[in-house]
Amino acid sequence: MSEWLVLVLAMLAVCGVVLVVQVLQQRRIGDDDDPSETPDVIEYMTMMIGVVYAIVLGLAIAGVWEARSAAQDHVRNEAQALHEISERVRVYPADVRDGIREDVDRYVSHVVTTEWHTMRTKGELTHKGDQLLQKVREDVTDFEPRNDFQAQAYQPLLDQVTAADDARGARADSTGATMPGVVWFGLVIGALVTIGMIFALQIRRTPRELLLAGLFSSLIAFLLFLIWDLDAPYSRGVAATADPFLMLFPGAH
């Protein structure tokens, strides 16, 4: 089932529950009830709870979006470092140059196919990817420069290997969820409290008020879904992609 279909069903379900509860509550209230008698303190508390929860939601969304952006940066940095390795070995002898480029291409092909699927489904990198990157490191490290021109390119190549390895490690650290369980507990409880305060305001069963109550609850459901969708940077709908690898290595498949 599509994640967006789940979102639509969840929003409709939340909206339906709120409307049904509101209608049932209205039937228990006598015709002589006056909603203007709602104590001012309840209105003040409802307003403050809504404001505080809105701030919390905003911070949560900003946090998961920043984590998603950082995850995409890790992919871009890794791809760029590998691309630099492929380009800078042009000063090496043909057999060494071709061998390094083949190993880099083999690693990139593994990342964009097998490893990326493993990241999405299991939230981890593959041991095969570690081995392929280690092979690239050995290729670069074990070469002995034969002239000054090759010697000048040697250290920058080592730096690019290190940068690729660091980016891979950062990518591994970003595969899981970024929001702790206690934060999710607070978000869900806050949503229930915020929506529950609607019933404390003695909303009448008029089309306008019921529509606003339903839209408000659906909005909260949407924002919680958005946080959940962004929480795993590589695994869900709005996820980081392997596009940097595909752009710099068009032959990777």
mmCIF file of C-alpha atoms in Angstrom:
data_model
loop_
_atom_site.group_PDB
_atom_site.id
_atom_site.type_symbol
_atom_site.label_atom_id
_atom_site.label_comp_id
_atom_site.label_asym_id
_atom_site.label_seq_id
_atom_site.Cartn_x
_atom_site.Cartn_y
_atom_site.Cartn_z
ATOM 1 C CA MET A 1 0.000 0.000 0.000
ATOM 2 C CA SER A 2 1.326 3.417 -0.952
ATOM 3 C CA GLU A 3 2.473 5.670 1.876
ATOM 4 C CA TRP A 4 0.390 8.517 0.495
ATOM 5 C CA LEU A 5 -2.709 6.303 0.455
ATOM 6 C CA VAL A 6 -1.999 5.477 4.087
ATOM 7 C CA LEU A 7 -1.759 9.211 4.789
ATOM 8 C CA VAL A 8 -5.130 9.924 3.148
ATOM 9 C CA LEU A 9 -6.795 7.077 5.027
ATOM 10 C CA ALA A 10 -5.248 8.196 8.318
ATOM 11 C CA MET A 11 -6.400 11.795 7.815
ATOM 12 C CA LEU A 12 -9.919 10.664 6.922
ATOM 13 C CA ALA A 13 -9.986 8.331 9.920
ATOM 14 C CA VAL A 14 -8.864 11.030 12.353
ATOM 15 C CA CYS A 15 -11.303 13.517 10.888
ATOM 16 C CA GLY A 16 -14.119 10.966 11.062
ATOM 17 C CA VAL A 17 -13.402 10.065 14.678
ATOM 18 C CA VAL A 18 -13.379 13.711 15.739
ATOM 19 C CA LEU A 19 -16.637 14.446 13.939
ATOM 20 C CA VAL A 20 -18.378 11.351 15.307
ATOM 21 C CA VAL A 21 -17.268 12.091 18.868
ATOM 22 C CA GLN A 22 -18.319 15.709 18.494
ATOM 23 C CA VAL A 23 -21.777 14.755 17.206
ATOM 24 C CA LEU A 24 -22.271 12.190 19.966
ATOM 25 C CA GLN A 25 -21.168 14.717 22.552
ATOM 26 C CA GLN A 26 -23.567 17.286 21.145
ATOM 27 C CA ARG A 27 -26.500 14.907 21.587
ATOM 28 C CA ARG A 28 -25.744 14.677 25.295
ATOM 29 C CA ILE A 29 -25.870 18.448 25.679
ATOM 30 C CA GLY A 30 -29.253 19.982 26.318
ATOM 31 C CA ASP A 31 -30.745 22.631 24.060
ATOM 32 C CA ASP A 32 -30.513 25.159 26.852
ATOM 33 C CA ASP A 33 -26.720 24.816 27.060
ATOM 34 C CA ASP A 34 -24.871 28.026 26.339
ATOM 35 C CA PRO A 35 -21.363 27.579 24.850
ATOM 36 C CA SER A 36 -20.518 31.129 25.870
ATOM 37 C CA GLU A 37 -20.359 29.883 29.441
ATOM 38 C CA THR A 38 -17.070 28.132 28.755
ATOM 39 C CA PRO A 39 -14.647 29.383 31.414
ATOM 40 C CA ASP A 40 -12.023 31.791 30.133
ATOM 41 C CA VAL A 41 -9.284 29.688 31.677
ATOM 42 C CA ILE A 42 -10.208 26.760 29.377
ATOM 43 C CA GLU A 43 -9.997 28.962 26.309
ATOM 44 C CA TYR A 44 -6.643 30.287 27.506
ATOM 45 C CA MET A 45 -5.319 26.786 28.183
ATOM 46 C CA THR A 46 -6.512 25.568 24.789
ATOM 47 C CA MET A 47 -4.762 28.443 23.076
ATOM 48 C CA MET A 48 -1.503 27.893 24.974
ATOM 49 C CA ILE A 49 -1.526 24.144 24.370
ATOM 50 C CA GLY A 50 -2.048 24.745 20.653
ATOM 51 C CA VAL A 51 0.785 27.275 20.506
ATOM 52 C CA VAL A 52 3.221 25.072 22.425
ATOM 53 C CA TYR A 53 2.363 22.017 20.340
ATOM 54 C CA ALA A 54 2.741 23.994 17.118
ATOM 55 C CA ILE A 55 6.248 25.019 18.214
ATOM 56 C CA VAL A 56 7.117 21.413 19.032
ATOM 57 C CA LEU A 57 5.843 20.226 15.654
ATOM 58 C CA GLY A 58 7.819 22.943 13.895
ATOM 59 C CA LEU A 59 11.022 21.963 15.675
ATOM 60 C CA ALA A 60 10.456 18.281 14.924
ATOM 61 C CA ILE A 61 9.866 18.962 11.228
ATOM 62 C CA ALA A 62 12.956 21.178 11.069
ATOM 63 C CA GLY A 63 15.020 18.485 12.773
ATOM 64 C CA VAL A 64 14.048 15.619 10.480
ATOM 65 C CA TRP A 65 14.371 17.812 7.386
ATOM 66 C CA GLU A 66 17.867 18.854 8.447
ATOM 67 C CA ALA A 67 18.770 15.193 8.971
ATOM 68 C CA ARG A 68 17.413 14.347 5.514
ATOM 69 C CA SER A 69 19.424 17.170 3.936
ATOM 70 C CA ALA A 70 22.554 16.034 5.770
ATOM 71 C CA ALA A 71 22.008 12.473 4.515
ATOM 72 C CA GLN A 72 21.828 13.734 0.932
ATOM 73 C CA ASP A 73 25.033 15.721 1.514
ATOM 74 C CA HIS A 74 26.791 12.540 2.665
ATOM 75 C CA VAL A 75 25.853 10.849 -0.609
ATOM 76 C CA ARG A 76 26.988 13.855 -2.628
ATOM 77 C CA ASN A 77 30.333 14.062 -0.793
ATOM 78 C CA GLU A 78 31.007 10.368 -1.251
ATOM 79 C CA ALA A 79 30.167 10.454 -4.955
ATOM 80 C CA GLN A 80 32.284 13.561 -5.514
ATOM 81 C CA ALA A 81 35.284 12.053 -3.738
ATOM 82 C CA LEU A 82 35.065 8.887 -5.838
ATOM 83 C CA HIS A 83 34.729 10.964 -8.988
ATOM 84 C CA GLU A 84 37.848 12.914 -8.053
ATOM 85 C CA ILE A 85 39.728 9.638 -7.612
ATOM 86 C CA SER A 86 38.673 8.479 -11.078
ATOM 87 C CA GLU A 87 39.755 11.753 -12.647
ATOM 88 C CA ARG A 88 43.036 12.323 -10.813
ATOM 89 C CA VAL A 89 44.500 8.885 -11.560
ATOM 90 C CA ARG A 90 44.882 9.982 -15.188
ATOM 91 C CA VAL A 91 48.526 10.777 -14.387
ATOM 92 C CA TYR A 92 49.183 7.170 -13.369
ATOM 93 C CA PRO A 93 50.325 4.435 -15.752
ATOM 94 C CA ALA A 94 47.531 3.056 -17.922
ATOM 95 C CA ASP A 95 47.311 -0.330 -16.197
ATOM 96 C CA VAL A 96 47.160 1.227 -12.709
ATOM 97 C CA ARG A 97 44.766 3.958 -13.840
ATOM 98 C CA ASP A 98 42.362 1.529 -15.485
ATOM 99 C CA GLY A 99 42.458 -0.822 -12.506
ATOM 100 C CA ILE A 100 41.573 1.931 -10.043
ATOM 101 C CA ARG A 101 38.786 3.227 -12.248
ATOM 102 C CA GLU A 102 37.342 -0.256 -12.657
ATOM 103 C CA ASP A 103 37.318 -0.774 -8.886
ATOM 104 C CA VAL A 104 35.676 2.616 -8.326
ATOM 105 C CA ASP A 105 33.002 1.807 -10.925
ATOM 106 C CA ARG A 106 32.458 -1.594 -9.346
ATOM 107 C CA TYR A 107 31.966 0.006 -5.935
ATOM 108 C CA VAL A 108 29.567 2.661 -7.270
ATOM 109 C CA SER A 109 27.519 0.037 -9.139
ATOM 110 C CA HIS A 110 27.216 -1.970 -5.942
ATOM 111 C CA VAL A 111 26.126 1.096 -3.964
ATOM 112 C CA VAL A 112 23.387 2.231 -6.353
ATOM 113 C CA THR A 113 21.937 -1.252 -6.739
ATOM 114 C CA THR A 114 22.476 -3.814 -4.006
ATOM 115 C CA GLU A 115 23.541 -1.569 -1.134
ATOM 116 C CA TRP A 116 20.904 1.093 -1.692
ATOM 117 C CA HIS A 117 18.170 -1.549 -1.560
ATOM 118 C CA THR A 118 19.655 -2.934 1.647
ATOM 119 C CA MET A 119 19.688 0.555 3.161
ATOM 120 C CA ARG A 120 16.007 1.047 2.342
ATOM 121 C CA THR A 121 14.852 -2.336 3.598
ATOM 122 C CA LYS A 122 17.223 -3.135 6.477
ATOM 123 C CA GLY A 123 18.643 0.264 7.422
ATOM 124 C CA GLU A 124 22.274 -0.820 7.124
ATOM 125 C CA LEU A 125 25.177 -0.966 4.683
ATOM 126 C CA THR A 126 26.606 -4.126 3.172
ATOM 127 C CA HIS A 127 29.824 -5.905 4.003
ATOM 128 C CA LYS A 128 30.484 -6.234 0.266
ATOM 129 C CA GLY A 129 30.499 -2.435 -0.029
ATOM 130 C CA ASP A 130 33.138 -2.234 2.703
ATOM 131 C CA GLN A 131 35.281 -4.711 0.835
ATOM 132 C CA LEU A 132 34.970 -2.899 -2.489
ATOM 133 C CA LEU A 133 35.908 0.458 -0.967
ATOM 134 C CA GLN A 134 38.826 -1.184 0.812
ATOM 135 C CA LYS A 135 39.992 -2.489 -2.554
ATOM 136 C CA VAL A 136 39.968 1.071 -3.922
ATOM 137 C CA ARG A 137 41.985 2.209 -0.900
ATOM 138 C CA GLU A 138 44.536 -0.542 -1.448
ATOM 139 C CA ASP A 139 44.828 0.306 -5.136
ATOM 140 C CA VAL A 140 45.600 3.943 -4.362
ATOM 141 C CA THR A 141 47.795 3.334 -1.318
ATOM 142 C CA ASP A 142 49.924 0.541 -2.757
ATOM 143 C CA PHE A 143 50.989 2.429 -5.861
ATOM 144 C CA GLU A 144 54.555 3.724 -5.727
ATOM 145 C CA PRO A 145 54.960 7.012 -7.637
ATOM 146 C CA ARG A 146 57.618 6.835 -10.333
ATOM 147 C CA ASN A 147 58.155 10.545 -10.953
ATOM 148 C CA ASP A 148 57.475 13.910 -9.366
ATOM 149 C CA PHE A 149 54.241 14.404 -11.274
ATOM 150 C CA GLN A 150 52.774 11.164 -9.926
ATOM 151 C CA ALA A 151 54.126 11.917 -6.453
ATOM 152 C CA GLN A 152 52.284 15.241 -6.423
ATOM 153 C CA ALA A 153 48.996 13.453 -7.215
ATOM 154 C CA TYR A 154 49.534 10.675 -4.662
ATOM 155 C CA GLN A 155 48.652 12.517 -1.443
ATOM 156 C CA PRO A 156 45.550 14.265 -2.855
ATOM 157 C CA LEU A 157 44.305 10.853 -3.992
ATOM 158 C CA LEU A 158 44.763 9.490 -0.495
ATOM 159 C CA ASP A 159 42.819 12.467 0.841
ATOM 160 C CA GLN A 160 39.937 11.707 -1.540
ATOM 161 C CA VAL A 161 39.882 8.080 -0.436
ATOM 162 C CA THR A 162 39.677 9.261 3.164
ATOM 163 C CA ALA A 163 36.875 11.671 2.255
ATOM 164 C CA ALA A 164 34.935 8.873 0.547
ATOM 165 C CA ASP A 165 35.408 6.600 3.556
ATOM 166 C CA ASP A 166 34.270 9.350 5.951
ATOM 167 C CA ALA A 167 31.201 10.052 3.812
ATOM 168 C CA ARG A 168 30.378 6.353 3.724
ATOM 169 C CA GLY A 169 30.604 6.195 7.510
ATOM 170 C CA ALA A 170 28.330 9.218 7.817
ATOM 171 C CA ARG A 171 25.901 7.575 5.394
ATOM 172 C CA ALA A 172 25.886 4.476 7.578
ATOM 173 C CA ASP A 173 25.105 6.567 10.657
ATOM 174 C CA SER A 174 22.163 8.205 8.840
ATOM 175 C CA THR A 175 20.370 5.057 7.693
ATOM 176 C CA GLY A 176 18.222 4.677 10.803
ATOM 177 C CA ALA A 177 15.494 6.808 12.313
ATOM 178 C CA THR A 178 16.598 10.147 13.721
ATOM 179 C CA MET A 179 13.725 10.792 16.164
ATOM 180 C CA PRO A 180 14.049 9.084 19.574
ATOM 181 C CA GLY A 181 11.094 7.076 20.826
ATOM 182 C CA VAL A 182 10.480 9.470 23.708
ATOM 183 C CA VAL A 183 10.023 12.325 21.234
ATOM 184 C CA TRP A 184 7.442 10.325 19.314
ATOM 185 C CA PHE A 185 5.657 9.613 22.589
ATOM 186 C CA GLY A 186 5.499 13.338 23.287
ATOM 187 C CA LEU A 187 4.279 14.144 19.767
ATOM 188 C CA VAL A 188 1.471 11.587 19.875
ATOM 189 C CA ILE A 189 0.353 12.502 23.400
ATOM 190 C CA GLY A 190 0.513 16.182 22.467
ATOM 191 C CA ALA A 191 -1.683 15.533 19.421
ATOM 192 C CA LEU A 192 -4.266 13.702 21.532
ATOM 193 C CA VAL A 193 -4.297 16.478 24.134
ATOM 194 C CA THR A 194 -4.505 19.239 21.525
ATOM 195 C CA ILE A 195 -7.353 17.566 19.644
ATOM 196 C CA GLY A 196 -9.037 16.630 22.905
ATOM 197 C CA MET A 197 -9.162 20.270 23.949
ATOM 198 C CA ILE A 198 -11.545 20.865 21.040
ATOM 199 C CA PHE A 199 -14.249 19.080 22.989
ATOM 200 C CA ALA A 200 -13.664 21.278 26.030
ATOM 201 C CA LEU A 201 -14.782 24.337 24.052
ATOM 202 C CA GLN A 202 -18.373 23.064 23.653
ATOM 203 C CA ILE A 203 -18.301 23.370 19.861
ATOM 204 C CA ARG A 204 -21.798 23.319 18.400
ATOM 205 C CA ARG A 205 -22.869 20.912 15.672
ATOM 206 C CA THR A 206 -22.884 23.509 12.921
ATOM 207 C CA PRO A 207 -21.334 22.693 9.529
ATOM 208 C CA ARG A 208 -18.717 25.400 9.919
ATOM 209 C CA GLU A 209 -17.547 24.339 13.360
ATOM 210 C CA LEU A 210 -17.527 20.648 12.484
ATOM 211 C CA LEU A 211 -15.564 21.381 9.318
ATOM 212 C CA LEU A 212 -12.957 23.374 11.228
ATOM 213 C CA ALA A 213 -12.629 20.651 13.866
ATOM 214 C CA GLY A 214 -12.147 18.006 11.172
ATOM 215 C CA LEU A 215 -9.613 20.061 9.220
ATOM 216 C CA PHE A 216 -7.655 20.855 12.374
ATOM 217 C CA SER A 217 -7.375 17.194 13.345
ATOM 218 C CA SER A 218 -6.483 16.204 9.765
ATOM 219 C CA LEU A 219 -3.735 18.832 9.694
ATOM 220 C CA ILE A 220 -2.146 17.405 12.818
ATOM 221 C CA ALA A 221 -2.330 13.900 11.318
ATOM 222 C CA PHE A 222 -0.631 15.170 8.156
ATOM 223 C CA LEU A 223 2.178 16.879 10.072
ATOM 224 C CA LEU A 224 2.833 13.746 12.144
ATOM 225 C CA PHE A 225 2.943 11.688 8.957
ATOM 226 C CA LEU A 226 5.362 14.189 7.419
ATOM 227 C CA ILE A 227 7.680 13.865 10.414
ATOM 228 C CA TRP A 228 7.488 10.068 10.203
ATOM 229 C CA ASP A 229 8.147 10.124 6.446
ATOM 230 C CA LEU A 230 11.268 12.275 6.843
ATOM 231 C CA ASP A 231 12.471 10.450 9.950
ATOM 232 C CA ALA A 232 14.335 7.722 7.999
ATOM 233 C CA PRO A 233 16.378 9.700 5.429
ATOM 234 C CA TYR A 234 16.966 6.790 3.032
ATOM 235 C CA SER A 235 13.944 4.566 3.553
ATOM 236 C CA ARG A 236 10.664 6.408 2.994
ATOM 237 C CA GLY A 237 8.817 8.679 0.571
ATOM 238 C CA VAL A 238 10.768 11.949 0.775
ATOM 239 C CA ALA A 239 14.115 10.170 0.979
ATOM 240 C CA ALA A 240 17.668 10.973 -0.005
ATOM 241 C CA THR A 241 18.524 9.491 -3.388
ATOM 242 C CA ALA A 242 21.499 8.010 -5.186
ATOM 243 C CA ASP A 243 21.297 10.681 -7.913
ATOM 244 C CA PRO A 244 24.791 12.117 -7.174
ATOM 245 C CA PHE A 245 26.309 8.708 -7.969
ATOM 246 C CA LEU A 246 24.242 8.357 -11.135
ATOM 247 C CA MET A 247 25.122 11.876 -12.309
ATOM 248 C CA LEU A 248 28.871 11.473 -11.847
ATOM 249 C CA PHE A 249 28.945 7.800 -12.921
ATOM 250 C CA PRO A 250 26.360 7.480 -15.716
ATOM 251 C CA GLY A 251 27.415 3.902 -16.409
ATOM 252 C CA ALA A 252 26.561 2.706 -12.892
ATOM 253 C CA HIS A 253 23.657 0.273 -12.855
#
